[in-house]
Short mmCIF file of C-alpha atoms in Angstrom, two decimals:
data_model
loop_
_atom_site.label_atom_id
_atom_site.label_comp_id
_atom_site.label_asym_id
_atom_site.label_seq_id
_atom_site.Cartn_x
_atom_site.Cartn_y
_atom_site.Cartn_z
CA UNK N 1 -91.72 -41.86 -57.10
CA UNK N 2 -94.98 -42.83 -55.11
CA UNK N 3 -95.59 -45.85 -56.88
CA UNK N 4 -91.97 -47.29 -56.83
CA UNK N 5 -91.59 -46.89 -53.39
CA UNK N 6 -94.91 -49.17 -52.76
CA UNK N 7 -93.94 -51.73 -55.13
CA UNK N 8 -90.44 -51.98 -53.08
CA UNK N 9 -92.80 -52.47 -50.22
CA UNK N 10 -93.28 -55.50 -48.85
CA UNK N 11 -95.83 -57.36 -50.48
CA UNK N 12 -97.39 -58.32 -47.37
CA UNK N 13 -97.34 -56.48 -43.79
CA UNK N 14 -95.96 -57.47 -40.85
CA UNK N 15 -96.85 -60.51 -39.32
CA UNK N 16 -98.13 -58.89 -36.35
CA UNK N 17 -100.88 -59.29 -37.75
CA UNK N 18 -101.09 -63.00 -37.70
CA UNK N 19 -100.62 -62.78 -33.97
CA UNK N 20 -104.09 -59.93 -33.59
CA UNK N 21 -105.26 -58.72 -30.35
CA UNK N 22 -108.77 -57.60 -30.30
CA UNK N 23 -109.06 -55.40 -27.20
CA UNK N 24 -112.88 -54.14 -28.49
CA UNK N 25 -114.98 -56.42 -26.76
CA UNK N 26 -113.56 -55.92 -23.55
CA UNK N 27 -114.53 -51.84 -23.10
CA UNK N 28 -115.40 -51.17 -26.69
CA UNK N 29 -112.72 -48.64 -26.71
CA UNK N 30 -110.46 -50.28 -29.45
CA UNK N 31 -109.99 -53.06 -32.46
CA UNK N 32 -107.91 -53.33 -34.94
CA UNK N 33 -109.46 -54.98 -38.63
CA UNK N 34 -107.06 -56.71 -41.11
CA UNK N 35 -108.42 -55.86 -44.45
CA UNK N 36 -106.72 -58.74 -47.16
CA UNK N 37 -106.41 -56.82 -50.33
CA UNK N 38 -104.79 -57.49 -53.82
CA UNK N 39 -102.65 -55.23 -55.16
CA UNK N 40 -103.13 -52.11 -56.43
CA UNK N 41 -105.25 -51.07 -53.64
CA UNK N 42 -103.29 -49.37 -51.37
CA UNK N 43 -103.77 -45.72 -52.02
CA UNK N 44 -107.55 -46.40 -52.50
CA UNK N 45 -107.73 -48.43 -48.78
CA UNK N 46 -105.44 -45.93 -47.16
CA UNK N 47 -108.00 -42.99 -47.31
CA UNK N 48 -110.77 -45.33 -47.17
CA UNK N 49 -108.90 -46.61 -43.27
CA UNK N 50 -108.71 -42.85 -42.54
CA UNK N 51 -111.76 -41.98 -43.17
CA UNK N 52 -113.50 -44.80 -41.39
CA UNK N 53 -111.62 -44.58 -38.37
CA UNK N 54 -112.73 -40.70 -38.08
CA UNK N 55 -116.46 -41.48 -38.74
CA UNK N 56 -116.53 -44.69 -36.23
CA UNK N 57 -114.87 -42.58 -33.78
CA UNK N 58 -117.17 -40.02 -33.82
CA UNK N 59 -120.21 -42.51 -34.18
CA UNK N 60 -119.17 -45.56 -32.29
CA UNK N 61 -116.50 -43.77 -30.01
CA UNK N 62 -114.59 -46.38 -30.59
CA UNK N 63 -110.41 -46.46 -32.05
CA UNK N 64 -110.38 -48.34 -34.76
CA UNK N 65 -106.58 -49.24 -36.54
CA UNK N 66 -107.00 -50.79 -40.32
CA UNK N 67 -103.87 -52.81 -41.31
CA UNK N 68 -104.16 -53.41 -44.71
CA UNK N 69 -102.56 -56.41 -46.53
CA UNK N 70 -101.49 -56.57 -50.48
CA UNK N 71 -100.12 -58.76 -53.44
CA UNK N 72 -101.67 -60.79 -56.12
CA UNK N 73 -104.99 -61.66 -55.47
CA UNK N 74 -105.08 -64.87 -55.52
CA UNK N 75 -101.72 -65.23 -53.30
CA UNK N 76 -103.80 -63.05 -51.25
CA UNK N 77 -106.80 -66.03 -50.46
CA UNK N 78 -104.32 -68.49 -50.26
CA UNK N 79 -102.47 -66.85 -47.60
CA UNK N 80 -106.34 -66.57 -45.68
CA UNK N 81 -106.54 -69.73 -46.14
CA UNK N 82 -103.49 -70.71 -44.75
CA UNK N 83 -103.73 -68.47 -41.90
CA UNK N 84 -103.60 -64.96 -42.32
CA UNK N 85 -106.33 -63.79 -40.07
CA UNK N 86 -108.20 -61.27 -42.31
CA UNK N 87 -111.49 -59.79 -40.62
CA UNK N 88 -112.24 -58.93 -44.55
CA UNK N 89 -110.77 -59.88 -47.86
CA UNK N 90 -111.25 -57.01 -50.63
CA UNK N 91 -109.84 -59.08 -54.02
CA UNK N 92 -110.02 -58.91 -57.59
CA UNK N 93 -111.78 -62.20 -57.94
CA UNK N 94 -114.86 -63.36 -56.92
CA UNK N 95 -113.50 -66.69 -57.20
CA UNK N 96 -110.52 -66.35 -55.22
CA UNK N 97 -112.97 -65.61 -52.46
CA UNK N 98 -115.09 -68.73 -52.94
CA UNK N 99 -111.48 -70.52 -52.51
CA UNK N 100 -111.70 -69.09 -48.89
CA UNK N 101 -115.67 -69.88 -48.44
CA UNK N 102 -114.61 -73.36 -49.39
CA UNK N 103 -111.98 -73.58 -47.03
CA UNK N 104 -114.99 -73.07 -44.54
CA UNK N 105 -113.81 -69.37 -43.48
CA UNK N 106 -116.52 -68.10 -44.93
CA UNK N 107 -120.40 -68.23 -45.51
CA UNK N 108 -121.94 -69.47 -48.15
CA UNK N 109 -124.11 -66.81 -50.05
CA UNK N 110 -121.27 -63.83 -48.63
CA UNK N 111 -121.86 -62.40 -53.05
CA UNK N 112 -124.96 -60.91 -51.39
CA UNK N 113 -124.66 -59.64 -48.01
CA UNK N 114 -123.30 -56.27 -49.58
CA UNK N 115 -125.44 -54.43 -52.28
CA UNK N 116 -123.92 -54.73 -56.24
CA UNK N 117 -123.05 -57.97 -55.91
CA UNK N 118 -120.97 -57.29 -52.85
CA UNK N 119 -118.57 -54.99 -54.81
CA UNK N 120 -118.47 -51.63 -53.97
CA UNK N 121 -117.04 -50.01 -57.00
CA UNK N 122 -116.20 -51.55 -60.52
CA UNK N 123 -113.19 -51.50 -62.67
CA UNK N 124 -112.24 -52.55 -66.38
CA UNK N 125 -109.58 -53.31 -68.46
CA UNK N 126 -108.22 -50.62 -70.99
CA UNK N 127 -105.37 -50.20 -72.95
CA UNK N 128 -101.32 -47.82 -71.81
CA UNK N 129 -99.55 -47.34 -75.22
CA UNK N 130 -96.44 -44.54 -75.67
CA UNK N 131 -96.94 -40.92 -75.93
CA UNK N 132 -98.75 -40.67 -79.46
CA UNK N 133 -99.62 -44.40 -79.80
CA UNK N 134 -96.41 -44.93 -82.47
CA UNK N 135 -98.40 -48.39 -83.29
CA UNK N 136 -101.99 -46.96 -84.00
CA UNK N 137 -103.10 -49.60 -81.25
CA UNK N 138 -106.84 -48.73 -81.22
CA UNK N 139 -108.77 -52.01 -80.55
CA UNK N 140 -108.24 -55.69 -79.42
CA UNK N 141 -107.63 -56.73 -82.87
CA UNK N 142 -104.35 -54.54 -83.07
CA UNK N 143 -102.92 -56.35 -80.42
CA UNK N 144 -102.74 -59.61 -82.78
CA UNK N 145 -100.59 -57.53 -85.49
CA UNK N 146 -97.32 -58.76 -85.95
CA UNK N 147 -94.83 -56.61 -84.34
CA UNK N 148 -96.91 -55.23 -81.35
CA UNK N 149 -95.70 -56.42 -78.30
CA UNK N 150 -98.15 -56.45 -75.39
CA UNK N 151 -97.19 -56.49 -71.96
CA UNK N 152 -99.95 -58.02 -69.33
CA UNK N 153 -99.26 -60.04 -65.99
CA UNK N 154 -99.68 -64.12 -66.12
CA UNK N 155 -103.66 -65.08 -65.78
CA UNK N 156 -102.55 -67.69 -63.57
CA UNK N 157 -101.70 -65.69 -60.70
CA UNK N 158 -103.04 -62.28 -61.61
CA UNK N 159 -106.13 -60.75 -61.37
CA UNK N 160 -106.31 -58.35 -63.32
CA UNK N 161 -104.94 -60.59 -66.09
CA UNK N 162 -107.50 -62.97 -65.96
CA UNK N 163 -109.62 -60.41 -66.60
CA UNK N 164 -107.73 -58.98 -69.43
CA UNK N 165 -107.59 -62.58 -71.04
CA UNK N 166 -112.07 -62.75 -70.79
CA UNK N 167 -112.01 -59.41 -72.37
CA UNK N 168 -109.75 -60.33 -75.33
CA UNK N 169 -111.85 -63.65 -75.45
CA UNK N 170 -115.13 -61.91 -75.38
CA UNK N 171 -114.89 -59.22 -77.36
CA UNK N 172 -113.06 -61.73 -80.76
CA UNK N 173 -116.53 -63.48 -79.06
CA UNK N 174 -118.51 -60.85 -79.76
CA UNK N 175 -120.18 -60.61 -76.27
CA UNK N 176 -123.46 -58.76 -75.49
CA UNK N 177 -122.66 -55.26 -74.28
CA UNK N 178 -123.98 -52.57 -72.21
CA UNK N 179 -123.61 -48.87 -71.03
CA UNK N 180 -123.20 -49.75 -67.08
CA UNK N 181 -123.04 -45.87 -66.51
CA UNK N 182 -127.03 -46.18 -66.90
CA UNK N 183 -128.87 -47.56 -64.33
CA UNK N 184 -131.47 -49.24 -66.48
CA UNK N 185 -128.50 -50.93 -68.39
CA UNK N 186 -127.20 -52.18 -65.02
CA UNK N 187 -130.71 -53.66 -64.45
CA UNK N 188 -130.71 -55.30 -67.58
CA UNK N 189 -127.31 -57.06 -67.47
CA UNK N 190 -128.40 -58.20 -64.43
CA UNK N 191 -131.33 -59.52 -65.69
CA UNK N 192 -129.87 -60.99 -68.74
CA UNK N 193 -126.81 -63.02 -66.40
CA UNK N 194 -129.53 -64.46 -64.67
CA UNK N 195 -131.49 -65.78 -67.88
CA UNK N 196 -128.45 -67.09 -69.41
CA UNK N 197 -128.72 -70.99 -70.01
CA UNK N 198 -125.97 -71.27 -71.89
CA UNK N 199 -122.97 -69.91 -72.65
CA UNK N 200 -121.53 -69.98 -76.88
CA UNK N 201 -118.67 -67.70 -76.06
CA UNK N 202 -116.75 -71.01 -74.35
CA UNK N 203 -117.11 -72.59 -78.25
CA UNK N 204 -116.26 -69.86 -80.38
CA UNK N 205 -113.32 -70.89 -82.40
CA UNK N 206 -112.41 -67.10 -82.99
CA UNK N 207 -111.98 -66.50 -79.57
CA UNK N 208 -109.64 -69.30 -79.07
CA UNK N 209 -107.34 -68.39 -82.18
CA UNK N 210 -107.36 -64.82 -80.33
CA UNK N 211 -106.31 -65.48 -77.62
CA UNK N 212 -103.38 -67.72 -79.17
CA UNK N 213 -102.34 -64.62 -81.37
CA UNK N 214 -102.24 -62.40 -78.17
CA UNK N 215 -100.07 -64.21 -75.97
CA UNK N 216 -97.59 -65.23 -78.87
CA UNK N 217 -97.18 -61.43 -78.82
CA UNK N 218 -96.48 -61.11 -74.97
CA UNK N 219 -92.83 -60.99 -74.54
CA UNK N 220 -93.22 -61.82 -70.63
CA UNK N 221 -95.68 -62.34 -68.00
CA UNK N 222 -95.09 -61.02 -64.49
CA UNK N 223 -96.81 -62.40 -62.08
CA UNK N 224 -99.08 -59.06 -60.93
CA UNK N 225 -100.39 -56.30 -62.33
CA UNK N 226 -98.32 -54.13 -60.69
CA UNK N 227 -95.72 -55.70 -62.03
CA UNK N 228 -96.46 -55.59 -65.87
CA UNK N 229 -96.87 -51.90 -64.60
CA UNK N 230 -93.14 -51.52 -63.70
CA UNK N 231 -91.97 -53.84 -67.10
CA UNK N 232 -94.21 -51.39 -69.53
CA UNK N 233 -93.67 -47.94 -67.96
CA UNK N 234 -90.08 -47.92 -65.96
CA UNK N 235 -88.35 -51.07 -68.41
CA UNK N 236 -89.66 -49.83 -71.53
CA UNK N 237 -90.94 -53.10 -72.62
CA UNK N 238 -94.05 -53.60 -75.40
CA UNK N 239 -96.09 -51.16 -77.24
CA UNK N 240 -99.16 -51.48 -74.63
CA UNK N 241 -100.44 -52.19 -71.28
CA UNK N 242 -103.30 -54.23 -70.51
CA UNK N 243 -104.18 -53.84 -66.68
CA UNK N 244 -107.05 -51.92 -64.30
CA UNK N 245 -108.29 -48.76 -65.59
CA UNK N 246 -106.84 -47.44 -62.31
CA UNK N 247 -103.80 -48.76 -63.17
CA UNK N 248 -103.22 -47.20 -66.33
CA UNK N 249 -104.17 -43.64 -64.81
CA UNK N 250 -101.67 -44.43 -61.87
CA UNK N 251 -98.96 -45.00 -64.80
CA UNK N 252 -100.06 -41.48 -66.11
CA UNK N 253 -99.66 -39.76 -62.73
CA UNK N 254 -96.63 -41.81 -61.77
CA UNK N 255 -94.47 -41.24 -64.50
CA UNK N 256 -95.91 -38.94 -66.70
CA UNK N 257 -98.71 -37.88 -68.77
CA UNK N 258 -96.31 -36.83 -71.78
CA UNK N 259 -94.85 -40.79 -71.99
CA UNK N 260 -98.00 -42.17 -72.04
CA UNK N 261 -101.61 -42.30 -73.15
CA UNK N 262 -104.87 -44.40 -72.34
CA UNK N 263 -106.55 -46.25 -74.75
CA UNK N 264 -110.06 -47.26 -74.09
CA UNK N 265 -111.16 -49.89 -76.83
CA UNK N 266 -114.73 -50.29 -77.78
CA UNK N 267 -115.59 -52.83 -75.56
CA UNK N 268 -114.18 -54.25 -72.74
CA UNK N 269 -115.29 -56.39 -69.73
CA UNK N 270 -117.26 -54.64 -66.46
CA UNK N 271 -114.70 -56.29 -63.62
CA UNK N 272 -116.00 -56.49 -60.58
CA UNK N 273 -113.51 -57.03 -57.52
CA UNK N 274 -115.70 -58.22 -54.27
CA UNK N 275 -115.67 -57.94 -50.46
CA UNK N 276 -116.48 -60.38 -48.03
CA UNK N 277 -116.40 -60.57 -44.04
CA UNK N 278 -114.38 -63.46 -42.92
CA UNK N 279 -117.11 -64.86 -40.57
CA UNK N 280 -114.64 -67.22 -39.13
CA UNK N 281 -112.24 -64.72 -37.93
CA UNK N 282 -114.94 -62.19 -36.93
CA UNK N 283 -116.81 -64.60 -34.41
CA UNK N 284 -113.77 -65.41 -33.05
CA UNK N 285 -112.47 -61.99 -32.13
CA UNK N 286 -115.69 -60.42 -31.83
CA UNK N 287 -115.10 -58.19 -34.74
CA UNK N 288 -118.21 -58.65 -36.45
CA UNK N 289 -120.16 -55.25 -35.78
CA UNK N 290 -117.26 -53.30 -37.19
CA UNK N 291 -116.35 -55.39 -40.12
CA UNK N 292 -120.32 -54.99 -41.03
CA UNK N 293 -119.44 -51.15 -40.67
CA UNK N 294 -116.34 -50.63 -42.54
CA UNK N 295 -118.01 -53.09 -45.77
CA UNK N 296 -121.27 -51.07 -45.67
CA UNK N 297 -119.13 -48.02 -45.52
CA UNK N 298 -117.45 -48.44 -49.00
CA UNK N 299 -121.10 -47.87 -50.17
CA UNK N 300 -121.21 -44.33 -48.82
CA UNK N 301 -121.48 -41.52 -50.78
CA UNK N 302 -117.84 -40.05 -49.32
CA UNK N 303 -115.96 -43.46 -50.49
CA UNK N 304 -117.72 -43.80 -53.82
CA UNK N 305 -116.05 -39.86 -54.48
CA UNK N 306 -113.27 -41.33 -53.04
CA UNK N 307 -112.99 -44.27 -55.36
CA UNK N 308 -113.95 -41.92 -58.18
CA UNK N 309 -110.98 -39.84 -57.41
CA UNK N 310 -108.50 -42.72 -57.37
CA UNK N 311 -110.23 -43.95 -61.17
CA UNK N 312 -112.05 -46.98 -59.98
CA UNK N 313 -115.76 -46.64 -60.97
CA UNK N 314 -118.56 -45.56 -57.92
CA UNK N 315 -121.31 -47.99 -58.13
CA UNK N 316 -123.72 -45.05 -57.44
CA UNK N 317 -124.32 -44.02 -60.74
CA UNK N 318 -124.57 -40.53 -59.71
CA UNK N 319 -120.84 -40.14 -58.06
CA UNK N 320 -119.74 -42.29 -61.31
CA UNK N 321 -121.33 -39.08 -63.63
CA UNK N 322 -119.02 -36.31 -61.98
CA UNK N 323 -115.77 -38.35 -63.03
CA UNK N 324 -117.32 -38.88 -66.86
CA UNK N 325 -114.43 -37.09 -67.45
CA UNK N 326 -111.88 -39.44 -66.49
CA UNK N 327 -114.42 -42.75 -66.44
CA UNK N 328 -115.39 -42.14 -69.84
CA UNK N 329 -118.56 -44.40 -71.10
CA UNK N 330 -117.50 -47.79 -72.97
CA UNK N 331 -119.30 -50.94 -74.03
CA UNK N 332 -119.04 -53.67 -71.16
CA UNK N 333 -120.09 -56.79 -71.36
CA UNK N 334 -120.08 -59.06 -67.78
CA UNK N 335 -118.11 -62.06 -66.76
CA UNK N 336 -121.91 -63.47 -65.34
CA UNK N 337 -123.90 -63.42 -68.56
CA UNK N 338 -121.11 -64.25 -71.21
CA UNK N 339 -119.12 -67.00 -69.46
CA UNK N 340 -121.64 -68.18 -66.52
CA UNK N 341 -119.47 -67.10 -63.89
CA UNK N 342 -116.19 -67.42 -62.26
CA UNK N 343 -116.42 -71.36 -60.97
CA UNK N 344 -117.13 -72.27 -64.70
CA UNK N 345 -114.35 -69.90 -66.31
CA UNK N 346 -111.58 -71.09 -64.28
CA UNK N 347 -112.34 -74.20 -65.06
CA UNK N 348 -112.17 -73.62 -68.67
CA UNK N 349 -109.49 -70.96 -69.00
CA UNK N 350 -107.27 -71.42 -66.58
CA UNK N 351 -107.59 -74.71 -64.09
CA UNK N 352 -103.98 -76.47 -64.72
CA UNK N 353 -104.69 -78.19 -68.33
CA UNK N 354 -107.42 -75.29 -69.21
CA UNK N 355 -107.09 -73.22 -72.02
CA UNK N 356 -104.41 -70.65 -71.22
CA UNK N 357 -102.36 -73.74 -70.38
CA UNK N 358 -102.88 -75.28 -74.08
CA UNK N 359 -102.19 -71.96 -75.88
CA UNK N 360 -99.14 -70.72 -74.07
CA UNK N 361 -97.32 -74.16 -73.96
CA UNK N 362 -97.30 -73.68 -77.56
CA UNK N 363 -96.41 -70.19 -78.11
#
């Protein structure tokens, strides 16, 4: 299979890449970018490579080679930060980027230099139960019934299971929610994150008892979402999923549409993986011009399809409507607006001490 043949892949590619020779600004004639991704990425960024190298061939005239880099997004910054000489990082987290601005890597204010927020398509968390949903696992408040075993990857190293924790939390929370597949809704989420003062979902004690209930019903926690992927579907452990809408579709198309079926509860949380240029590595390799490029490509009307395709949703709002289909409408509510942002919800959910910390030490 596809998918277990990439997760047998090493994590991270070769270190060649460490060692990067830029031959660009000598003729112009070739680079080579290192694009720091988390992890399940890699069928999205290799069509995305291809189809950038063609164009900036046949624009710039120049050869352009993408190696691409994966594993748990947050793994993914340290290793920038220790080294790795990414001319971009494309990860889950917004914060795990700020880990590398703080390192000094990159600039401060990088969450606009790239329309949306500088992320290029959107995701959200949904629900992978067994062919017929045996459980009747419907909304977030079946996954608290006794009995129902969840599966979902460790919030302290996964991405997409931090994400899955805020969307538990906000929705037993009761978060403010929007149709994101309307761009007047998008407009006033926006709007409403950057009018919130405070922030009462941190203090709501049904939240916290959630969340509690959840994990005691979380039989293990892998360490990526990829992982959890390969425990539910290929192990046959838990009743349901929680990971990346693409994810769950991958799980379909992987290993079959008559094991499995998507869930999409009534609300869940808009997730918003970011890009950045790493302006340290850039200026020093003269790679700047085509990082620029490949970033501003993702916005392009041919990558948004191509995101479509692969079940990640198109910021334009207009590719996102021909894969309604697939990317069916559902209640979001954002990370910005309910919690005040990623600096303030790491803190609180899951610094060392933090929330997740006090509830799973005594599951």
């Amino acid at each position: 299979m596809r998918l277990l043949k990439k997760i047998v892949a090493p994590a991270v590619l070769a270190l060649s890449a460490i060692g990067f020779v830029h031959h660009a600004s000598a003729q112009e004639k070739s680079a080579t970018l290192l694009n720091v991704s988390y992890d399940p990425t890699r069928e999205l960024y290799d069509e995305v490579n291809r189809l950038f190298a063609k164009q900036y061939k046949s624009t710039a005239g120049v050869d352009v080679k993408i190696e691409q880099s994966h594993g748990g997004s947050s793994k993914q910054a340290r290793s920038v930060v220790d080294g790795l000489k990414a001319d971009v990082v494309t990860l889950a987290l917004g914060y795990d980027i700020t880990a590398i601005e703080k390192a000094g890597l990159i600039e401060k204010g990088w969450e606009k230099e790239f329309p949306g927020n500088s992320s290029p398509y959107t995701s959200t968390i949904v629900f992978v139960v067994r062919k017929g949903n045996p459980k009747g696992i419907k909304t977030w408040a079946d996954l608290v019934k006794q009995g129902n075993q969840v599966i979902v990857a460790n919030p302290k190293t996964s991405g997409a299971a931090r994400w899955a924790f805020l969307a538990g939390w906000g929705d037993a929370a009761k978060a403010k929610t929007y149709d994101l597949s309307k761009a007047d809704q998008v407009k006033a989420s926006t709007d409403a994150a950057a009018a919130a003062k405070d922030h009462p979902a941190y203090n709501s004690a049904e939240a916290r008892a959630y969340v509690a209930a959840l994990y005691k019903n979380v039989p293990v926690l892998d360490s990526g979402a990829r992982g959890s992927t390969v425990t539910f579907a290929q192990k046959n452990v838990g009743d349901v999923l929680l990971n990346w809408e693409n994810e769950a579709h991958l799980v379909l198309e992987e290993f079959g549409k008559d094991k499995f079926d998507i869930i999409y509860p009534p609300v869940s949380i808009l997730a918003e993986p970011q890009v950045a240029i790493v302006d340290k590595t850039v200026d020093a390799k003269g790679t700047r011009k085509i990082a620029e490029a490949y970033l501003n490509f993702l916005y392009t009307k041919e990558v948004q399809d191509v995101a479509g395709q692969l079940h990640y949703r198109p910021r334009d709002t207009e590719v996102l409507a021909r894969y309604s289909d697939s990317l069916p409408k559902i209640q979001l509510f954002t990370i910005d607006e309910t919690f005040g942002g990623w600096d303030k919800a790491t803190k609180a959910f899951f610094a060392d001490g933090g929330v997740f910390d006090q509830i799973y030490a005594v599951k």
